[in-house]
Tab-separated table of C-alpha atoms in Angstrom:
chain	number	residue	atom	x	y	z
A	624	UNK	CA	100.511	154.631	62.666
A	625	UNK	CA	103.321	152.292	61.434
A	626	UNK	CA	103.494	151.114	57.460
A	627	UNK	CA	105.928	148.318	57.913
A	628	UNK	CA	106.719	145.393	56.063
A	629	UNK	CA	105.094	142.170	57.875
A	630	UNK	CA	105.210	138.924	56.675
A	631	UNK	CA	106.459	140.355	53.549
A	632	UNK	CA	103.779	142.488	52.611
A	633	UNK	CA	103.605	146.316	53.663
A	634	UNK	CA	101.065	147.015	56.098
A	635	UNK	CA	99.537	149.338	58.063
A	636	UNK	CA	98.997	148.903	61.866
A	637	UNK	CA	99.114	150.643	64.912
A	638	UNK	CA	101.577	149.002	67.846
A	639	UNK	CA	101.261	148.486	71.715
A	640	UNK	CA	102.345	152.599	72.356
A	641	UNK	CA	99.458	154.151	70.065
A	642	UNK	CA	97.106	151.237	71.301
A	643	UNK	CA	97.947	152.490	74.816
A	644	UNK	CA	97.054	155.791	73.751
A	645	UNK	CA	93.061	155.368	72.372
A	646	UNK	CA	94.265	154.631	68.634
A	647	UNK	CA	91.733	152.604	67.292
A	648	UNK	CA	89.922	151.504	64.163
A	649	UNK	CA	88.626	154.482	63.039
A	650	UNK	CA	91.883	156.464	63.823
A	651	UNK	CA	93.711	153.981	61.258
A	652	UNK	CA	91.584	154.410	58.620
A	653	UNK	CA	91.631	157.960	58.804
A	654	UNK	CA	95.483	157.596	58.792
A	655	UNK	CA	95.203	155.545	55.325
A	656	UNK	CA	93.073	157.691	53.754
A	657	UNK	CA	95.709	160.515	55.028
A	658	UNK	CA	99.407	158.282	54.024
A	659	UNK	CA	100.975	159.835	50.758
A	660	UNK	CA	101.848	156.106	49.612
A	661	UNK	CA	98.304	155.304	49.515
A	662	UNK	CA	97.389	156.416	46.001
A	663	UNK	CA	100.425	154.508	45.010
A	664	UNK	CA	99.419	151.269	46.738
A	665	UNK	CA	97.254	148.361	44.400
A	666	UNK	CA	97.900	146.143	47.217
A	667	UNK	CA	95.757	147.321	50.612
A	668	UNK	CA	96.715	145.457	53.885
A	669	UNK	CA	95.836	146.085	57.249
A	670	UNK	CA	96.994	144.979	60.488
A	671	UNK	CA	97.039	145.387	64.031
A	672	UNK	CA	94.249	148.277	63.810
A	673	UNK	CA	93.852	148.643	68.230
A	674	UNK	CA	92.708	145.784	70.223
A	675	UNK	CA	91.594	143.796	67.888
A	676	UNK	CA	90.492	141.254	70.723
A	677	UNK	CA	87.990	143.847	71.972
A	678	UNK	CA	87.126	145.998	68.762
A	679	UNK	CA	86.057	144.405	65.510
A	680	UNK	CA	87.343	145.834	61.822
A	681	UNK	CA	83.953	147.218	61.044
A	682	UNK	CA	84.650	150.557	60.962
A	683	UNK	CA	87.481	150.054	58.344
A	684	UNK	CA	85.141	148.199	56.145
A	685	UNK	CA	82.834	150.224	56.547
A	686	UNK	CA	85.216	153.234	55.345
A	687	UNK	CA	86.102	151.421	52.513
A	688	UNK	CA	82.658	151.263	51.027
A	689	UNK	CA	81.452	154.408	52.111
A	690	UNK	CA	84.843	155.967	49.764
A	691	UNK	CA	84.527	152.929	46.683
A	692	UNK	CA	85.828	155.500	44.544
A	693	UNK	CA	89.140	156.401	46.243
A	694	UNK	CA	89.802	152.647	47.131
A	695	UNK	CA	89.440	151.617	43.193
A	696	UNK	CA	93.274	151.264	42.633
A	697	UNK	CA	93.301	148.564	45.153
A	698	UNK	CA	93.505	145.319	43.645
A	699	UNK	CA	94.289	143.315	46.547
A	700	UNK	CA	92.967	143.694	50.036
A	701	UNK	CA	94.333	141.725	53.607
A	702	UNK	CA	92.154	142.385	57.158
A	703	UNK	CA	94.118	141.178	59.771
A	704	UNK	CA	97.197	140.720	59.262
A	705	UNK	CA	98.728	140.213	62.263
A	706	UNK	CA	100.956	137.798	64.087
A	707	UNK	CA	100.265	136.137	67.474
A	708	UNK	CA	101.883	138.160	69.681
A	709	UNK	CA	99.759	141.185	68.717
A	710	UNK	CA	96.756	138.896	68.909
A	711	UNK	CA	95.723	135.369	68.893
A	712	UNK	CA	94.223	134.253	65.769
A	713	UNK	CA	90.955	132.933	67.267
A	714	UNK	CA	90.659	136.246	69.275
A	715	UNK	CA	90.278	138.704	66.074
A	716	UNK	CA	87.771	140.310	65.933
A	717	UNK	CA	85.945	140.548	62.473
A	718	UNK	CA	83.122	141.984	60.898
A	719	UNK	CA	80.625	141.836	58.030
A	720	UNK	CA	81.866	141.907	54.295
A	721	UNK	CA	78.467	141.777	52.645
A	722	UNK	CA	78.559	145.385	51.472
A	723	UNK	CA	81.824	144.725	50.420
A	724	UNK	CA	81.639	142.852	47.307
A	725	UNK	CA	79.808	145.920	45.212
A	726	UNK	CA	81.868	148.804	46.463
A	727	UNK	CA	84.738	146.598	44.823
A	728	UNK	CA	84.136	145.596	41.835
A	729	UNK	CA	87.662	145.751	40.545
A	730	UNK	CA	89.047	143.501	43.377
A	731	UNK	CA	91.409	140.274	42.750
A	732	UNK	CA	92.602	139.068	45.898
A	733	UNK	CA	90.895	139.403	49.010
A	734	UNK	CA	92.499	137.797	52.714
A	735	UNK	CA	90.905	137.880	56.136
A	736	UNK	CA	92.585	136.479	59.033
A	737	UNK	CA	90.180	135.324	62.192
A	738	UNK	CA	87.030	134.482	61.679
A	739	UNK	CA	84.894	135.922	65.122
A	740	UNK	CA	82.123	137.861	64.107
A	741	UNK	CA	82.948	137.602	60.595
A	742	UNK	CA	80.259	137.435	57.954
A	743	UNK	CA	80.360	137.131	54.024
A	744	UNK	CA	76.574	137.799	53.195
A	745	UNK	CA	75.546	137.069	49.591
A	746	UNK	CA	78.959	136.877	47.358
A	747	UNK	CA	78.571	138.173	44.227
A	748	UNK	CA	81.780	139.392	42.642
A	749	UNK	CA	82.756	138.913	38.480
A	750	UNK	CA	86.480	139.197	38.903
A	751	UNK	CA	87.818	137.879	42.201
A	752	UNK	CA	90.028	135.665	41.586
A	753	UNK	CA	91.449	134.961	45.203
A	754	UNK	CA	89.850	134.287	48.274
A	755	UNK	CA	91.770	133.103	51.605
A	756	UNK	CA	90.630	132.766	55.003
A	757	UNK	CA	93.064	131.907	58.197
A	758	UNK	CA	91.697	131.497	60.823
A	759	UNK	CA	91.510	128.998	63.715
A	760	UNK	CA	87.858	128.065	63.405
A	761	UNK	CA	85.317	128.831	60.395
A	762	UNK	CA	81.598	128.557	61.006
A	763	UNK	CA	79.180	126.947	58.821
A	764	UNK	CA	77.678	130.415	58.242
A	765	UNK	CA	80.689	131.408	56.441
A	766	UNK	CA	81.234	128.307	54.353
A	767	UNK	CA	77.710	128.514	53.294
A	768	UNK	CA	78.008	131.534	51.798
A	769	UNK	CA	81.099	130.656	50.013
A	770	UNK	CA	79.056	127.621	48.822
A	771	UNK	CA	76.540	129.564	47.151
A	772	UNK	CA	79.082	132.552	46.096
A	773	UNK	CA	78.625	133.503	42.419
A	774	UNK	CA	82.691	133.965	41.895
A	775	UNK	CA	82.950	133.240	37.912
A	776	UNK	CA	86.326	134.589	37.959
A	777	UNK	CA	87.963	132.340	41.206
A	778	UNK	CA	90.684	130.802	40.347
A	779	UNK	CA	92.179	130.507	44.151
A	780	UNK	CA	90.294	129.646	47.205
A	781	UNK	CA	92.188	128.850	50.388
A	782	UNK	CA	90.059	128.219	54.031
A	783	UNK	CA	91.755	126.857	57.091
A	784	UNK	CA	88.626	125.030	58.487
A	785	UNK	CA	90.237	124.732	62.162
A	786	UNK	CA	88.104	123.458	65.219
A	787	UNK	CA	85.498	123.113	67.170
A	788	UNK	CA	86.735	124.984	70.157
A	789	UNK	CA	87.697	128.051	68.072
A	790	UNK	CA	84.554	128.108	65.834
A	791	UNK	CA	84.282	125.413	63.680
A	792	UNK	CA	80.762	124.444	63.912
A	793	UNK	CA	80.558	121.857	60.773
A	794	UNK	CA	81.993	117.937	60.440
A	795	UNK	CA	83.148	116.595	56.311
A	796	UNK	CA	79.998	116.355	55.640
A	797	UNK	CA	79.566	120.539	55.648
A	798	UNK	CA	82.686	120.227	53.322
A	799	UNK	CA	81.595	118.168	51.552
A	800	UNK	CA	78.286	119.772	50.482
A	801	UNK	CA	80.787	123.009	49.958
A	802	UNK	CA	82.432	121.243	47.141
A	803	UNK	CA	79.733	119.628	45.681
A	804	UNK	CA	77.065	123.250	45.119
A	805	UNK	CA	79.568	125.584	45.043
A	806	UNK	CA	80.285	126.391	41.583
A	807	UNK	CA	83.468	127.907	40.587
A	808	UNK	CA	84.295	127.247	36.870
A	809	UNK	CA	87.806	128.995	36.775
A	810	UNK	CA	89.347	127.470	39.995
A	811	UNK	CA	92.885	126.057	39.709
A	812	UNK	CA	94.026	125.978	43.578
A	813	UNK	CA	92.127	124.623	45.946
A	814	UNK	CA	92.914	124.298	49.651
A	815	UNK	CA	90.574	123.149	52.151
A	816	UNK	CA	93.222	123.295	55.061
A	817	UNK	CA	94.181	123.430	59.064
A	818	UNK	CA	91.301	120.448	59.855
A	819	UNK	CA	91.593	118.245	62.757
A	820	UNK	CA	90.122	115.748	60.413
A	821	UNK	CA	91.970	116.277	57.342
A	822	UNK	CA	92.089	112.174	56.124
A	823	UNK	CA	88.227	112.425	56.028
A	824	UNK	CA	88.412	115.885	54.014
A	825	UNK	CA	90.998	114.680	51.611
A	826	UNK	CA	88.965	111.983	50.616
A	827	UNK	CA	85.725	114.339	50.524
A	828	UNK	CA	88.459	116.559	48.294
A	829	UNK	CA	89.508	113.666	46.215
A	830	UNK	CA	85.724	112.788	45.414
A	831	UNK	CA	84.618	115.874	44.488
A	832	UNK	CA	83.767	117.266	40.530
A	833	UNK	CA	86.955	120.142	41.165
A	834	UNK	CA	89.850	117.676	40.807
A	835	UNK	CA	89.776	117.525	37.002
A	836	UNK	CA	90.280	121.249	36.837
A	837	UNK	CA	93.162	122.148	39.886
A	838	UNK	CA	96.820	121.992	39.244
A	839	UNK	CA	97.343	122.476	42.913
A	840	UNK	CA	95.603	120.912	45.230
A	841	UNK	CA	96.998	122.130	49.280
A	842	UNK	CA	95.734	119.858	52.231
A	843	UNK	CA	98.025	121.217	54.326
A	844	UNK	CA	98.373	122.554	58.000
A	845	UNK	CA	95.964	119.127	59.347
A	846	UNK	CA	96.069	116.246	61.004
A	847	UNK	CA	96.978	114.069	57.494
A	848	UNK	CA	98.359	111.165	58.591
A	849	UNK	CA	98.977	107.659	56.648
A	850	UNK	CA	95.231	106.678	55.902
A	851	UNK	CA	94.736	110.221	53.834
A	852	UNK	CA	98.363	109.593	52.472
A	853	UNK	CA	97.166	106.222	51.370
A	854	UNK	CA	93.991	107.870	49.379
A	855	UNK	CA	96.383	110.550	47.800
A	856	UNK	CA	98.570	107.576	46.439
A	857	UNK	CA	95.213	106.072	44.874
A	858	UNK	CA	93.638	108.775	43.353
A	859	UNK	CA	95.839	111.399	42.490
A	860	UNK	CA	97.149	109.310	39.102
A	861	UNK	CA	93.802	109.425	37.995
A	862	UNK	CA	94.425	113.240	38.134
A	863	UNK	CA	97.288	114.534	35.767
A	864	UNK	CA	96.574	118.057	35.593
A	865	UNK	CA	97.487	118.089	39.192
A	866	UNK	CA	101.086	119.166	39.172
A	867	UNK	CA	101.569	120.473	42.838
A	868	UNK	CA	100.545	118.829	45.972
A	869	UNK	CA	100.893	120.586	49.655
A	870	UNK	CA	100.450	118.514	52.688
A	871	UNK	CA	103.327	120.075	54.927
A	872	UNK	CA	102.371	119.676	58.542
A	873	UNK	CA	101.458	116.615	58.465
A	874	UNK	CA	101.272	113.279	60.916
A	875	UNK	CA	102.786	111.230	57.929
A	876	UNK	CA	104.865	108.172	58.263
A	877	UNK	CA	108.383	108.256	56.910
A	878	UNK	CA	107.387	105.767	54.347
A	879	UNK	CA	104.535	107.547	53.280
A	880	UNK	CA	105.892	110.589	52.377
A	881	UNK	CA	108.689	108.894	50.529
A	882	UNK	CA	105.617	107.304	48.542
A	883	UNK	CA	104.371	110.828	48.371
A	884	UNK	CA	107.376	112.487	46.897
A	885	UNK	CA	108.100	109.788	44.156
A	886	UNK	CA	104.490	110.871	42.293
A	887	UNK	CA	105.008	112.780	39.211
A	888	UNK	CA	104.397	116.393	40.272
A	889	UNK	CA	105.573	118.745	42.946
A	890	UNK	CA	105.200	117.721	46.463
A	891	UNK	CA	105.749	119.607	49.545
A	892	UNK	CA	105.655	117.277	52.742
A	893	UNK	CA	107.702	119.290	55.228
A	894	UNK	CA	106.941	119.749	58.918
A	895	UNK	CA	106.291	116.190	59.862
A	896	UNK	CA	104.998	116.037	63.091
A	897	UNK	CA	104.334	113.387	65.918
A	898	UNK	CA	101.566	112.338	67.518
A	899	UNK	CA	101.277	111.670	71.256
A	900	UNK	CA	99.961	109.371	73.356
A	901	UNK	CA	98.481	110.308	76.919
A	902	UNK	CA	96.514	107.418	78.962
A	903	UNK	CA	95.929	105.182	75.571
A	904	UNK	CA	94.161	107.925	74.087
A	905	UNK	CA	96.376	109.633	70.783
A	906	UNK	CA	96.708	113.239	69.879
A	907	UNK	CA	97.112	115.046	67.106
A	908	UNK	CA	96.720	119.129	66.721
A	909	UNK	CA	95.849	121.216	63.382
A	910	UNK	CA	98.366	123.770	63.179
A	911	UNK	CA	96.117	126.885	63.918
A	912	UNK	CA	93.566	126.801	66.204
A	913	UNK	CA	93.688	129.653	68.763
């Protein structure tokens, strides 16, 4: 087992070698539960755990809630952390969370990367106050039960929403009834990300009852181009609390991010991409999709 910092967090994983060899799920948890640092750790994150492609994460999940008690020091918890040459985001293998949310109560921050197989159940958790999920596709399912999540304590939630051909099963209109029944009273960030029809979603985002209580509002990693920049111009004066804006990768205009970056509050526009054109037809990719 390797503990390694990736992606600047410290994580535990097994490479190619110990894959080779049989190491698998259950063999890293095991090795967790076994690591003198782990007692230490508040921060749990877990990577590369042996074929992820072919062998979901259940068994560490599992683990975790059949030992509640010797995971309570962990504060923050990442499944999947893993970078593309280990496996392909739309290729990770998942699993089901729904026993999760009791055998945790003391948990702040919770990330899962790749969304196959995954399943959130009935949310029900007083102090979470982060949720992320990258991924290059996220079903309905899986927004549905963050729209009905009882999370009194969110103050960060963060989905890449992806595509079709990687598991996105919704259009706006499934964002759009996210924002408008989910209710999260402490929420401050809110990113609704990686869409292949990110103008549509930021003006879903733009209409919806959240924007008076954000102060960053991240519509990044999409396929934003001028018409979305145009609605962010409109709006987001009517909206002073907002003080940071994300939209890098983006299929903005020069002159449109120059508009952008001369409103009152933080803006980060980087990564400006180009569309192309193949046979009249124009293209334009989210950032992570498989």
């Amino acid at each position: 087992m390797k503990y390694e910092k990736m992606d600047g967090k410290q994580t535990f994983f097994w490479d190619y070698e110990e894959y080779e060899q049989g190491k698998g799920p259950e063999d890293l948890f095991e090795e967790i539960m076994a690591c003198d640092e782990f007692p230490k750790l508040q921060e749990l994150v877990i990577g590369d755990w042996g074929g992820p492609h072919e062998e979901d994460c259940q068994t560490i999940i599992d683990g975790i809630v059949a030992n509640a008690e010797q995971f309570s020091h962990i504060q923050e918890l990442f499944i999947g952390n893993m970078s593309y040459e280990e496996c392909e985001v739309s290729w990770i293998m998942q699993g089901d969370y729904s026993k999760l949310w009791a055998a945790m109560p003391q948990l702040k921050a919770l990330t899962i990367k790749g969304s196959m197989g995954l399943t959130l159940g009935e949310i029900c958790h007083e102090t979470l106050e982060e949720l992320t999920i990258i991924c290059g596709g996220l079903p309905k399912e899986v927004i549905q039960s963050i729209q009905n999540a009882k999370l009194p304590g969110l103050k960060k939630l963060l989905l890449y929403i992806g595509v079709d051909d990687y598991g996105f099963d919704g259009n706006v209109d499934t964002i759009k009834e996210l924002l408008a029944h989910a209710d999260f009273p402490a929420l401050t960030y809110l990113g609704i990300t990686d869409s292949e029809i990110q103008d549509e979603v930021t003006g879903t985002v733009l209409d919806s009852k959240f924007m008076g209580q954000l102060d960053t509002l991240d519509l990044s990693n999409g396929t934003l181009t001028d018409k979305g920049g145009a609605l962010l111009l409109e709006k987001l004066p009517a909206w002073p609390n907002i003080r940071k804006l994300d939209v890098h990768y983006n299929y903005l205009s020069d002159d449109m991010i120059v508009k952008l970056k001369a409103l009152p509050i933080e803006v980060n526009a980087s990564e400006q991409e180009k569309a192309t054109e193949y046979k009249g037809r124009i293209y334009m990719n989210a950032m992570l999709t498989e």
